[in-house]
XYZ file of C-alpha atoms in Angstrom:
678
model
C 31.914 9.370 58.272
C 29.437 11.084 55.913
C 30.917 14.069 54.159
C 30.031 16.333 51.278
C 29.894 13.442 48.817
C 27.060 11.564 50.552
C 25.119 14.365 52.289
C 22.298 15.883 50.246
C 22.940 19.632 50.022
C 20.805 22.290 48.342
C 21.201 25.950 47.842
C 18.547 28.004 49.689
C 15.217 26.143 49.530
C 15.812 24.220 46.377
C 14.679 20.613 46.403
C 17.165 17.881 46.947
C 17.218 14.733 44.859
C 18.511 11.182 44.997
C 18.996 10.853 48.756
C 17.621 8.083 50.873
C 17.255 9.599 54.348
C 17.794 7.391 57.372
C 14.804 7.926 59.602
C 15.278 7.557 63.359
C 13.211 8.321 66.390
C 16.178 9.932 68.227
C 19.121 11.932 66.781
C 21.851 13.609 68.871
C 23.695 16.830 67.802
C 26.972 18.016 69.467
C 27.288 21.848 69.242
C 30.765 23.383 69.507
C 31.718 26.975 68.766
C 34.468 29.612 69.024
C 37.312 27.255 69.924
C 39.866 29.731 68.497
C 42.582 27.233 67.687
C 42.191 25.660 71.179
C 40.268 22.625 69.787
C 42.780 20.232 71.240
C 41.935 21.564 74.682
C 38.261 20.795 74.506
C 38.671 17.443 76.217
C 37.371 14.096 75.167
C 34.221 15.138 73.285
C 31.250 12.722 73.551
C 29.979 10.802 70.591
C 26.831 11.956 68.793
C 25.097 11.436 65.432
C 25.940 14.975 64.155
C 28.784 17.330 64.982
C 28.249 21.058 64.303
C 30.823 23.824 64.773
C 29.290 27.284 64.439
C 32.450 29.261 63.541
C 35.664 30.909 64.830
C 37.604 27.592 64.625
C 40.795 29.762 64.460
C 42.246 32.908 66.048
C 43.285 34.572 62.790
C 42.387 32.056 60.126
C 45.934 31.370 58.874
C 46.446 28.269 56.769
C 48.392 26.656 59.587
C 45.573 27.148 62.092
C 42.871 25.847 59.681
C 45.149 22.890 58.660
C 45.556 21.880 62.368
C 41.796 22.218 62.966
C 41.121 20.026 59.951
C 43.684 17.442 61.218
C 41.914 17.438 64.571
C 38.593 16.876 62.956
C 40.112 13.840 61.318
C 41.040 12.460 64.764
C 37.470 12.657 66.068
C 35.284 11.958 62.983
C 34.871 8.280 63.950
C 32.566 9.476 66.702
C 30.063 11.183 64.378
C 28.144 10.157 61.272
C 28.002 13.694 59.907
C 30.153 16.756 60.604
C 29.297 20.386 59.651
C 31.279 23.593 60.047
C 30.654 27.238 59.216
C 33.109 30.117 59.115
C 33.291 32.794 61.780
C 34.756 36.302 61.608
C 38.161 35.199 62.994
C 38.468 32.536 60.330
C 38.711 35.337 57.684
C 41.142 37.663 59.433
C 44.209 36.423 57.506
C 42.256 36.263 54.199
C 41.054 39.863 54.637
C 44.568 41.038 55.503
C 45.885 39.551 52.335
C 42.920 40.911 50.272
C 43.486 44.438 51.613
C 47.090 44.325 50.431
C 46.299 42.923 47.001
C 47.993 39.609 47.725
C 44.880 37.602 46.877
C 42.235 37.864 44.251
C 38.797 38.827 45.436
C 37.345 36.205 43.133
C 39.365 33.476 44.968
C 38.211 34.536 48.416
C 34.596 34.979 47.266
C 34.400 31.499 45.729
C 31.703 29.604 47.678
C 34.111 26.668 48.009
C 36.955 28.771 49.407
C 36.526 27.718 52.995
C 35.534 24.092 52.066
C 38.904 23.651 50.358
C 40.633 24.231 53.672
C 38.334 21.908 55.701
C 38.216 18.464 54.047
C 37.081 16.471 57.090
C 33.665 18.193 57.443
C 31.008 19.737 55.235
C 31.179 23.471 55.272
C 27.698 25.038 54.988
C 27.713 28.267 53.016
C 24.004 29.309 52.597
C 23.211 25.650 52.156
C 20.594 23.166 53.300
C 21.841 19.651 54.266
C 19.350 16.804 54.970
C 20.765 14.060 57.107
C 19.135 11.492 59.348
C 15.664 13.000 58.810
C 16.783 16.526 59.804
C 16.985 19.665 57.725
C 20.086 21.656 58.700
C 20.811 25.070 57.143
C 23.965 27.025 57.754
C 25.696 30.224 56.735
C 29.002 31.578 58.016
C 31.112 34.724 57.607
C 32.066 36.077 54.221
C 35.316 37.542 52.962
C 35.913 41.352 53.156
C 33.620 41.731 56.075
C 34.648 43.058 59.498
C 33.905 41.550 62.896
C 30.375 43.016 63.040
C 28.820 42.359 59.598
C 29.083 38.829 58.332
C 27.555 39.764 54.959
C 24.428 37.598 55.217
C 20.841 38.720 54.769
C 19.342 35.321 55.622
C 16.588 35.602 53.060
C 17.405 32.132 51.781
C 16.701 30.286 55.095
C 14.019 27.815 53.939
C 10.760 27.607 55.768
C 10.330 24.452 57.838
C 14.027 23.881 58.454
C 14.825 22.056 61.700
C 18.200 23.511 62.541
C 19.713 26.869 61.586
C 23.483 27.440 62.145
C 25.019 30.937 62.073
C 27.944 32.584 63.768
C 26.290 35.752 64.914
C 23.316 36.037 67.278
C 19.791 37.200 66.569
C 19.156 40.703 67.859
C 18.328 40.842 71.573
C 19.085 37.226 72.289
C 22.470 36.487 73.936
C 23.884 39.697 72.512
C 24.136 41.826 75.684
C 27.743 42.855 75.867
C 29.031 45.811 77.740
C 25.534 47.172 78.331
C 24.648 47.189 74.687
C 23.655 44.867 71.840
C 26.767 43.440 70.109
C 27.389 40.876 67.391
C 23.750 40.328 66.564
C 21.508 40.848 63.541
C 17.939 42.267 63.074
C 17.740 40.453 59.700
C 18.569 37.061 61.337
C 15.918 37.570 64.012
C 13.355 38.326 61.315
C 14.363 35.288 59.316
C 13.969 33.064 62.305
C 10.448 34.310 62.867
C 9.692 33.657 59.196
C 11.347 30.265 58.718
C 10.459 28.937 62.210
C 13.378 26.538 62.827
C 13.215 24.359 65.912
C 16.906 24.923 66.818
C 19.282 27.869 66.323
C 23.013 27.311 66.997
C 25.578 30.130 67.096
C 28.480 31.651 69.015
C 30.405 34.930 68.498
C 29.367 36.661 71.799
C 31.611 34.858 74.296
C 30.337 36.549 77.469
C 26.777 35.588 76.581
C 27.394 31.786 76.269
C 24.245 30.015 77.321
C 21.040 28.428 76.140
C 17.253 28.761 76.158
C 15.083 25.622 76.088
C 11.363 25.969 75.491
C 9.204 24.771 78.390
C 5.461 25.344 77.790
C 4.905 28.894 76.664
C 8.174 30.122 77.910
C 11.897 29.337 78.156
C 14.321 28.112 80.754
C 18.055 28.514 80.769
C 20.144 31.721 80.557
C 23.725 32.822 80.501
C 26.314 30.305 81.758
C 29.489 32.377 81.244
C 31.387 33.603 84.255
C 34.286 36.053 84.070
C 37.560 34.383 84.819
C 38.443 33.291 87.454
C 34.993 32.030 88.320
C 33.264 35.264 89.455
C 29.687 34.494 90.497
C 28.318 37.506 88.686
C 27.139 36.632 85.143
C 26.716 38.778 82.096
C 22.892 39.165 82.192
C 20.880 38.624 79.038
C 17.924 40.881 78.215
C 15.627 38.162 79.560
C 14.417 35.056 77.680
C 13.071 35.234 74.159
C 9.409 36.263 73.860
C 6.805 33.527 74.066
C 6.059 33.678 70.322
C 9.781 33.120 69.410
C 9.534 29.922 67.328
C 12.536 27.906 68.441
C 12.685 25.068 70.981
C 16.466 25.338 71.606
C 18.522 28.515 71.246
C 22.280 27.738 71.857
C 25.153 30.129 72.024
C 28.064 27.888 72.766
C 31.170 30.179 72.310
C 33.537 27.860 74.400
C 36.613 30.088 74.761
C 36.754 32.882 77.332
C 37.022 36.525 76.362
C 40.152 37.785 78.080
C 39.444 41.557 77.581
C 35.936 41.276 79.001
C 37.074 39.134 81.895
C 39.765 41.610 82.716
C 37.361 44.487 82.869
C 35.346 42.592 85.545
C 38.139 40.977 87.567
C 41.228 43.085 86.930
C 43.121 39.886 86.146
C 44.455 38.936 82.770
C 44.300 35.262 81.689
C 45.281 33.837 78.329
C 42.385 32.682 76.159
C 41.422 29.124 77.072
C 38.393 26.823 76.907
C 35.877 27.484 79.653
C 32.692 26.067 78.154
C 31.668 22.444 77.422
C 30.270 21.007 74.210
C 26.504 21.145 74.240
C 24.483 18.002 73.414
C 21.106 18.536 71.754
C 18.712 15.626 71.477
C 15.973 15.428 68.824
C 13.058 13.100 69.463
C 10.515 12.346 66.687
C 6.889 12.436 67.754
C 3.592 12.101 65.859
C 3.747 15.902 65.185
C 7.426 15.947 64.121
C 10.786 16.614 65.765
C 11.158 18.052 69.201
C 14.480 19.197 70.792
C 16.117 19.764 74.167
C 19.692 20.550 75.213
C 22.136 19.615 77.896
C 25.852 20.310 78.511
C 27.930 17.155 77.976
C 29.823 15.931 81.046
C 33.618 15.864 80.456
C 35.124 12.410 80.576
C 37.119 13.179 83.721
C 33.962 13.828 85.664
C 32.382 10.533 84.604
C 35.590 8.736 85.551
C 35.576 10.348 88.990
C 31.892 9.360 89.493
C 32.779 5.808 88.390
C 35.672 5.820 90.881
C 33.451 6.892 93.742
C 30.864 4.225 92.905
C 33.602 1.673 92.737
C 34.838 2.523 96.174
C 31.295 2.536 97.517
C 30.773 -0.940 96.047
C 33.959 -2.115 97.732
C 32.736 -0.756 101.104
C 29.385 -2.547 100.768
C 31.081 -5.855 99.710
C 33.369 -5.572 102.728
C 30.338 -5.451 105.077
C 28.846 -8.350 103.205
C 31.987 -10.409 103.607
C 32.143 -9.601 107.278
C 28.682 -11.184 107.597
C 29.915 -14.148 105.493
C 32.877 -14.699 107.834
C 30.672 -14.638 110.907
C 28.177 -16.958 109.194
C 30.927 -19.268 107.977
C 32.319 -19.538 111.532
C 28.958 -20.511 112.977
C 25.867 -22.412 112.024
C 25.356 -24.681 110.108
C 29.055 -25.664 109.859
C 29.953 -25.344 113.569
C 30.043 -29.128 113.758
C 32.665 -29.283 111.042
C 35.516 -27.034 112.067
C 37.622 -27.843 108.822
C 34.857 -26.538 106.583
C 34.218 -23.565 108.888
C 37.989 -22.680 108.844
C 38.265 -23.055 105.043
C 35.280 -20.778 104.414
C 36.454 -18.230 106.874
C 39.971 -18.124 105.362
C 38.495 -17.859 101.832
C 36.306 -14.937 102.929
C 39.224 -13.180 104.670
C 41.400 -13.541 101.592
C 38.675 -12.007 99.468
C 38.354 -9.162 101.879
C 42.115 -8.602 101.758
C 42.064 -8.496 97.962
C 39.235 -5.977 97.988
C 40.893 -3.864 100.626
C 44.093 -3.823 98.612
C 42.064 -2.735 95.558
C 40.460 0.086 97.585
C 43.886 1.171 98.855
C 45.327 1.248 95.308
C 42.327 3.324 94.106
C 42.767 5.767 96.948
C 46.482 6.044 96.235
C 45.807 6.636 92.571
C 43.352 9.402 93.514
C 45.758 10.931 95.872
C 48.571 10.703 93.329
C 46.422 12.565 90.746
C 45.693 15.292 93.304
C 49.332 15.570 94.373
C 50.342 16.088 90.719
C 48.866 19.468 90.971
C 51.580 20.502 93.522
C 55.143 19.429 93.033
C 56.526 20.919 96.290
C 57.621 17.454 97.287
C 60.419 17.401 94.729
C 63.730 18.480 96.284
C 65.768 21.184 94.704
C 68.163 23.909 95.906
C 66.249 27.150 96.369
C 66.587 30.481 98.006
C 67.204 28.912 101.418
C 70.442 27.191 100.436
C 71.782 29.502 97.768
C 74.060 32.331 98.985
C 72.567 35.604 97.733
C 73.867 39.107 98.268
C 72.668 42.541 97.253
C 74.866 44.281 94.665
C 78.508 43.478 95.326
C 78.195 42.787 99.021
C 80.198 39.791 100.366
C 78.351 36.518 100.896
C 78.795 34.433 104.004
C 78.221 31.001 105.321
C 78.160 29.035 102.026
C 80.355 26.133 101.100
C 80.581 26.308 97.321
C 80.777 22.976 95.397
C 83.739 23.415 93.004
C 83.669 21.624 89.688
C 85.629 21.662 86.468
C 82.495 21.785 84.307
C 79.130 23.384 85.017
C 76.225 23.553 82.581
C 73.568 26.311 82.348
C 70.252 26.039 80.482
C 69.096 29.376 79.204
C 65.341 29.875 78.589
C 63.473 33.112 77.944
C 60.216 34.723 76.739
C 58.082 31.638 76.888
C 54.918 33.773 77.385
C 52.838 31.149 79.179
C 53.828 28.555 76.567
C 56.264 26.834 78.955
C 54.438 23.539 78.635
C 55.163 23.623 74.858
C 58.902 23.906 75.263
C 59.337 20.129 74.919
C 61.409 17.804 77.111
C 64.085 20.272 78.303
C 67.551 18.728 78.891
C 69.046 18.419 82.277
C 71.689 20.836 83.424
C 73.321 22.053 86.644
C 71.644 25.489 86.529
C 68.352 26.626 84.971
C 67.950 30.371 84.151
C 64.856 32.014 82.718
C 65.561 35.617 81.726
C 61.983 36.936 81.826
C 58.528 37.163 80.227
C 57.409 33.868 81.707
C 53.782 35.106 81.096
C 51.690 36.953 78.514
C 50.174 39.462 80.879
C 51.462 38.351 84.331
C 48.165 37.364 85.813
C 48.239 35.304 89.037
C 46.845 32.325 87.062
C 49.634 32.508 84.536
C 52.363 32.888 87.176
C 50.857 30.101 89.206
C 50.867 27.742 86.276
C 54.458 28.706 85.448
C 55.492 28.037 89.022
C 53.688 24.634 88.946
C 55.550 23.745 85.752
C 58.806 24.653 87.354
C 57.982 22.136 90.042
C 57.586 19.445 87.455
C 61.105 20.006 85.974
C 63.223 21.042 88.999
C 64.471 17.518 89.575
C 66.606 18.099 86.473
C 68.495 21.054 87.963
C 70.463 21.784 91.119
C 69.638 25.489 91.010
C 66.944 27.465 89.262
C 66.797 31.199 88.784
C 64.236 33.521 87.208
C 63.909 37.185 86.645
C 60.797 39.211 85.690
C 60.171 40.583 82.201
C 57.920 43.493 81.080
C 54.989 41.191 80.284
C 55.225 39.727 83.791
C 54.076 43.117 85.160
C 51.241 44.019 82.766
C 48.503 42.848 85.055
C 50.215 44.436 88.117
C 50.572 47.768 86.353
C 46.979 47.635 85.242
C 45.828 47.203 88.831
C 48.209 49.893 90.092
C 46.949 52.353 87.483
C 43.353 51.856 88.802
C 44.210 52.033 92.428
C 43.454 48.367 93.070
C 46.899 47.716 94.542
C 49.313 49.566 96.760
C 52.416 50.840 95.219
C 54.335 49.652 98.299
C 53.175 46.126 97.658
C 54.216 46.076 94.038
C 57.533 47.760 94.800
C 58.475 45.278 97.497
C 61.647 43.532 96.374
C 60.065 40.151 97.326
C 56.854 40.854 95.314
C 57.680 38.566 92.295
C 59.466 35.994 94.576
C 56.227 35.437 96.431
C 54.549 34.279 93.212
C 57.469 31.981 92.161
C 58.301 29.565 94.962
C 59.980 26.905 92.861
C 62.952 29.070 91.762
C 65.047 31.892 93.133
C 63.990 35.263 91.685
C 67.021 37.532 91.162
C 66.163 41.170 91.804
C 69.455 43.114 91.707
C 71.086 40.224 93.527
C 74.178 38.170 93.272
C 73.981 34.403 93.774
C 77.050 32.219 94.101
C 76.492 28.579 93.237
C 78.800 25.795 92.062
C 81.738 28.253 91.875
C 79.892 30.707 89.634
C 78.817 34.234 90.411
C 75.429 34.939 88.818
C 73.848 38.405 88.977
C 70.322 39.174 87.800
C 67.881 41.967 87.586
C 64.419 41.935 85.951
C 61.649 44.453 85.194
C 60.144 46.660 87.832
C 56.575 47.725 88.513
C 55.111 50.851 86.976
C 57.426 50.722 83.969
C 56.384 50.271 80.325
C 57.665 47.859 77.794
C 60.756 49.895 76.982
C 62.256 51.055 80.320
C 62.732 48.323 82.941
C 63.806 50.801 85.593
C 67.366 49.549 86.062
C 70.580 51.572 85.917
C 72.793 48.523 86.412
C 75.247 50.421 88.568
C 75.166 47.580 91.124
C 76.490 44.836 88.737
C 79.587 43.711 90.678
C 82.966 43.597 88.938
C 84.244 40.077 88.194
C 80.812 38.503 88.005
C 80.619 35.392 85.750
C 77.016 35.595 84.473
C 74.714 38.606 84.146
C 70.984 38.013 83.549
C 68.725 40.720 82.321
C 65.582 40.919 80.258
C 66.468 43.757 77.908
C 69.414 43.806 75.487
C 72.568 45.953 75.629
C 72.421 48.713 73.016
C 73.340 47.730 69.472
C 73.496 43.978 70.299
C 70.571 41.856 69.168
C 68.353 44.922 69.272
C 67.784 45.660 65.500
C 64.006 45.542 65.116
C 62.175 47.167 62.255
C 65.298 49.013 61.089
C 66.010 50.666 64.463
C 67.248 49.839 67.940
C 64.504 48.526 70.185
C 64.331 47.044 73.676
C 67.989 47.806 74.541
C 69.826 49.959 77.027
C 72.922 52.204 76.778
C 73.369 51.932 80.627
C 73.403 48.138 80.380
C 76.028 48.142 77.688
C 78.211 50.512 79.759
C 77.804 48.311 82.882
C 78.916 45.246 80.924
C 82.067 46.980 79.778
C 82.712 47.975 83.381
C 81.913 44.708 85.194
C 83.289 42.399 82.438
C 81.000 39.338 82.890
C 81.842 36.267 80.871
C 78.277 35.553 79.986
C 75.202 37.805 79.346
C 71.733 36.169 79.171
C 68.657 38.085 78.065
C 65.564 37.979 75.778
C 62.883 40.605 75.031
C 63.652 41.254 71.314
C 62.065 38.126 69.828
C 63.099 38.665 66.203
C 66.682 38.979 67.257
C 66.964 35.651 68.996
C 70.506 34.325 68.586
C 73.938 34.150 70.178
C 77.512 35.352 69.876
C 80.352 33.095 71.038
C 83.849 34.517 71.315
C 86.365 32.876 68.917
C 89.880 34.495 69.237
C 89.510 38.231 68.884
C 86.065 38.113 67.384
C 82.708 36.426 67.600
C 80.772 33.653 65.788
C 77.070 33.254 65.717
C 74.270 35.612 64.810
C 70.497 35.819 64.535
C 68.728 32.472 64.532
C 65.135 33.801 64.267
C 63.149 33.215 61.080
C 59.769 34.807 60.417
C 56.927 32.292 60.622
C 56.447 29.998 58.729
C 60.191 29.409 58.254
C 61.064 32.169 55.788
C 64.764 32.015 55.069
C 65.289 35.787 55.438
C 66.546 36.654 58.910
C 66.345 39.862 60.821
C 69.891 41.064 60.480
C 71.836 42.242 63.562
C 74.118 45.240 63.352
C 77.103 42.829 63.069
C 78.845 41.110 65.907
C 79.927 42.944 69.055
C 83.245 44.797 68.813
C 86.367 42.846 69.595
C 86.810 44.601 72.969
C 83.315 43.608 74.180
C 84.201 41.631 77.255
C 81.790 38.663 77.193
C 82.494 35.133 75.920
C 78.822 34.277 75.356
C 76.002 36.715 74.523
C 72.693 34.879 74.393
C 69.286 36.314 73.429
C 67.004 33.294 73.746
C 63.426 34.736 73.382
C 61.841 31.388 72.494
C 58.327 32.399 71.346
C 57.727 33.970 67.946
C 56.561 37.537 67.448
C 53.304 37.227 65.456
C 53.044 40.946 64.461
C 56.608 41.010 63.173
C 56.170 37.648 61.334
C 52.995 38.977 59.722
C 54.720 42.106 58.415
C 57.223 39.864 56.623
C 55.063 36.979 55.436
C 51.490 38.311 55.288
C 50.413 35.328 57.340
C 49.102 35.438 60.874
C 50.053 32.686 63.275
C 49.254 32.431 67.002
C 52.194 32.924 69.270
C 54.034 29.633 69.744
C 57.506 28.327 70.682
C 59.933 28.502 67.803
C 63.320 28.451 69.607
C 65.008 25.819 71.707
C 66.566 26.091 75.049
C 70.220 27.059 74.923
C 72.895 25.063 76.793
C 75.908 26.990 77.956
C 78.929 25.058 79.238
C 81.454 26.511 81.728
C 84.870 24.880 81.866
C 87.352 25.779 84.561
C 90.925 26.336 83.479
C 94.029 27.623 85.133
C 93.011 31.205 84.427
C 89.332 30.761 85.476
C 86.058 29.911 83.892
C 85.524 29.890 80.086
C 82.174 29.512 78.364
C 80.631 28.396 75.146
C 77.032 27.792 74.003
C 75.162 25.234 71.987
C 71.502 24.285 71.245
C 70.816 20.719 72.432
């Protein structure tokens, strides 16, 4: 692929030299923008002559994010002859954080090659003109020490007669209508476009105004394509098309990720940031009077495959009718006088029909299989209907418990909608998730978590889940605005109705495989610090207690103080004397304590990202009279804010811990437990 070494690049409008330009009649450009570290979720991008990313490749611009983006570029660059990137505001968040704390020299961050050094698989345009394949492409991205609203460009150096201008922000009054006002746009940029008269302008930045305008005659066709998640028909209206004298032929805002905050303001539903737009293909055709451009959204590969499948089935149907005619013809004239020939032809035709019918059946089965993969309800697993569950310490009835000498429990917690990144979880007898399955608890997040449970439940005989504080964020938001009844959210079965592939424990005791397991999660209308439990109903003699918060002074040492823990829970554990306590919540205190003799071994396992050796110290092990044998905090996702405070580096939330396996062995005096990380 052509890179900085064989692309002619000039500063401003200076003349280039020494480049033999390849002249073509048609050149294609693929426009991508605002992928925010979700580049690997953009699908199978189509090939084109030129690839252009107009900024916000990352969420916070950490070295890890930019390195992964660069690696991804390396996996796709065989599809493009030239690749260009500019920086967006998010790509400088981490840099600005370090600059503001004096951890980086201003001269380093202001070096024109600063961003290029991080992106080796594409040419970074920084107030530069590149001439490739007969096109003049000028680009300028964000600058260091600027906020989210002022990129630090005055655009005076956009050369007249340029074909394509690439910026991150919008020109004023064009795809900048956010929240009833102009946002993320520039008067200076609009003036420069009138002066330089480019044919194409590519940008992003204003997510909820993703769309395009294509010149048709003296006006423009197109508009805003963005829809608030999940697929609300109302669009964020632009201020109308550009005026007729606006010089461009294609204006493309292709910010491909959604804007969760804006979506939430429209729908009342939180959804994690994800890719909602498609790459835009822009075609340049050379005429007698120069280049002319038009745009189209590229079809994802899955759509073309589905179309191909439908055409294939249609062709089989037509061939079947043709073969029916052949059979009838073969059985009649002109071979009626020769029954051997007639029979042979008829048999041959029937065999061909059978082969084609079999092919059609296989195709239909493949299609049905792909559809059925969305729902995994056909996989058998013990659920609420065959698990004995009682409220508080009430006696159970009607259950024949399977008694074993060894039972294994897999403990998972605080996956925050990153459940599909937990890897290939090991099998066990019992699966337990101790809360914060989601980031904000939207129906979309909880539905995807439930679907994922369906894909793994064949590994476990019993699955239990409790709710964490994050799992009620969206519910509380709707309650506070009167969009939901308090009675609905307070119904004990509220969370269970969203999670059909596991038993949700809500102040309940379940007895399975000889173990008594009690769990209680978060409640509606509570904040992040008070789950609303007093734990008085934990029954004495329970084997396993599952909560989301920590007991006071055990794995709760965050920022030099106790956080996310409960005095009431600690007192209840002393009273009920469970053998095992499973929880999460305090990410930077992920770890375990296993009883050994009169004391405990273990400690905090969490390391600040990226892998700093210093740990967040606990307040020492539990006292010797603490009744548990295993205390497990297994909050598996990192805590980006805490990590940043230690390392000065931002990293998106991701899975850093592994599932914890807890083994129960039955002895003469009852169950005994120990933990390990598989």
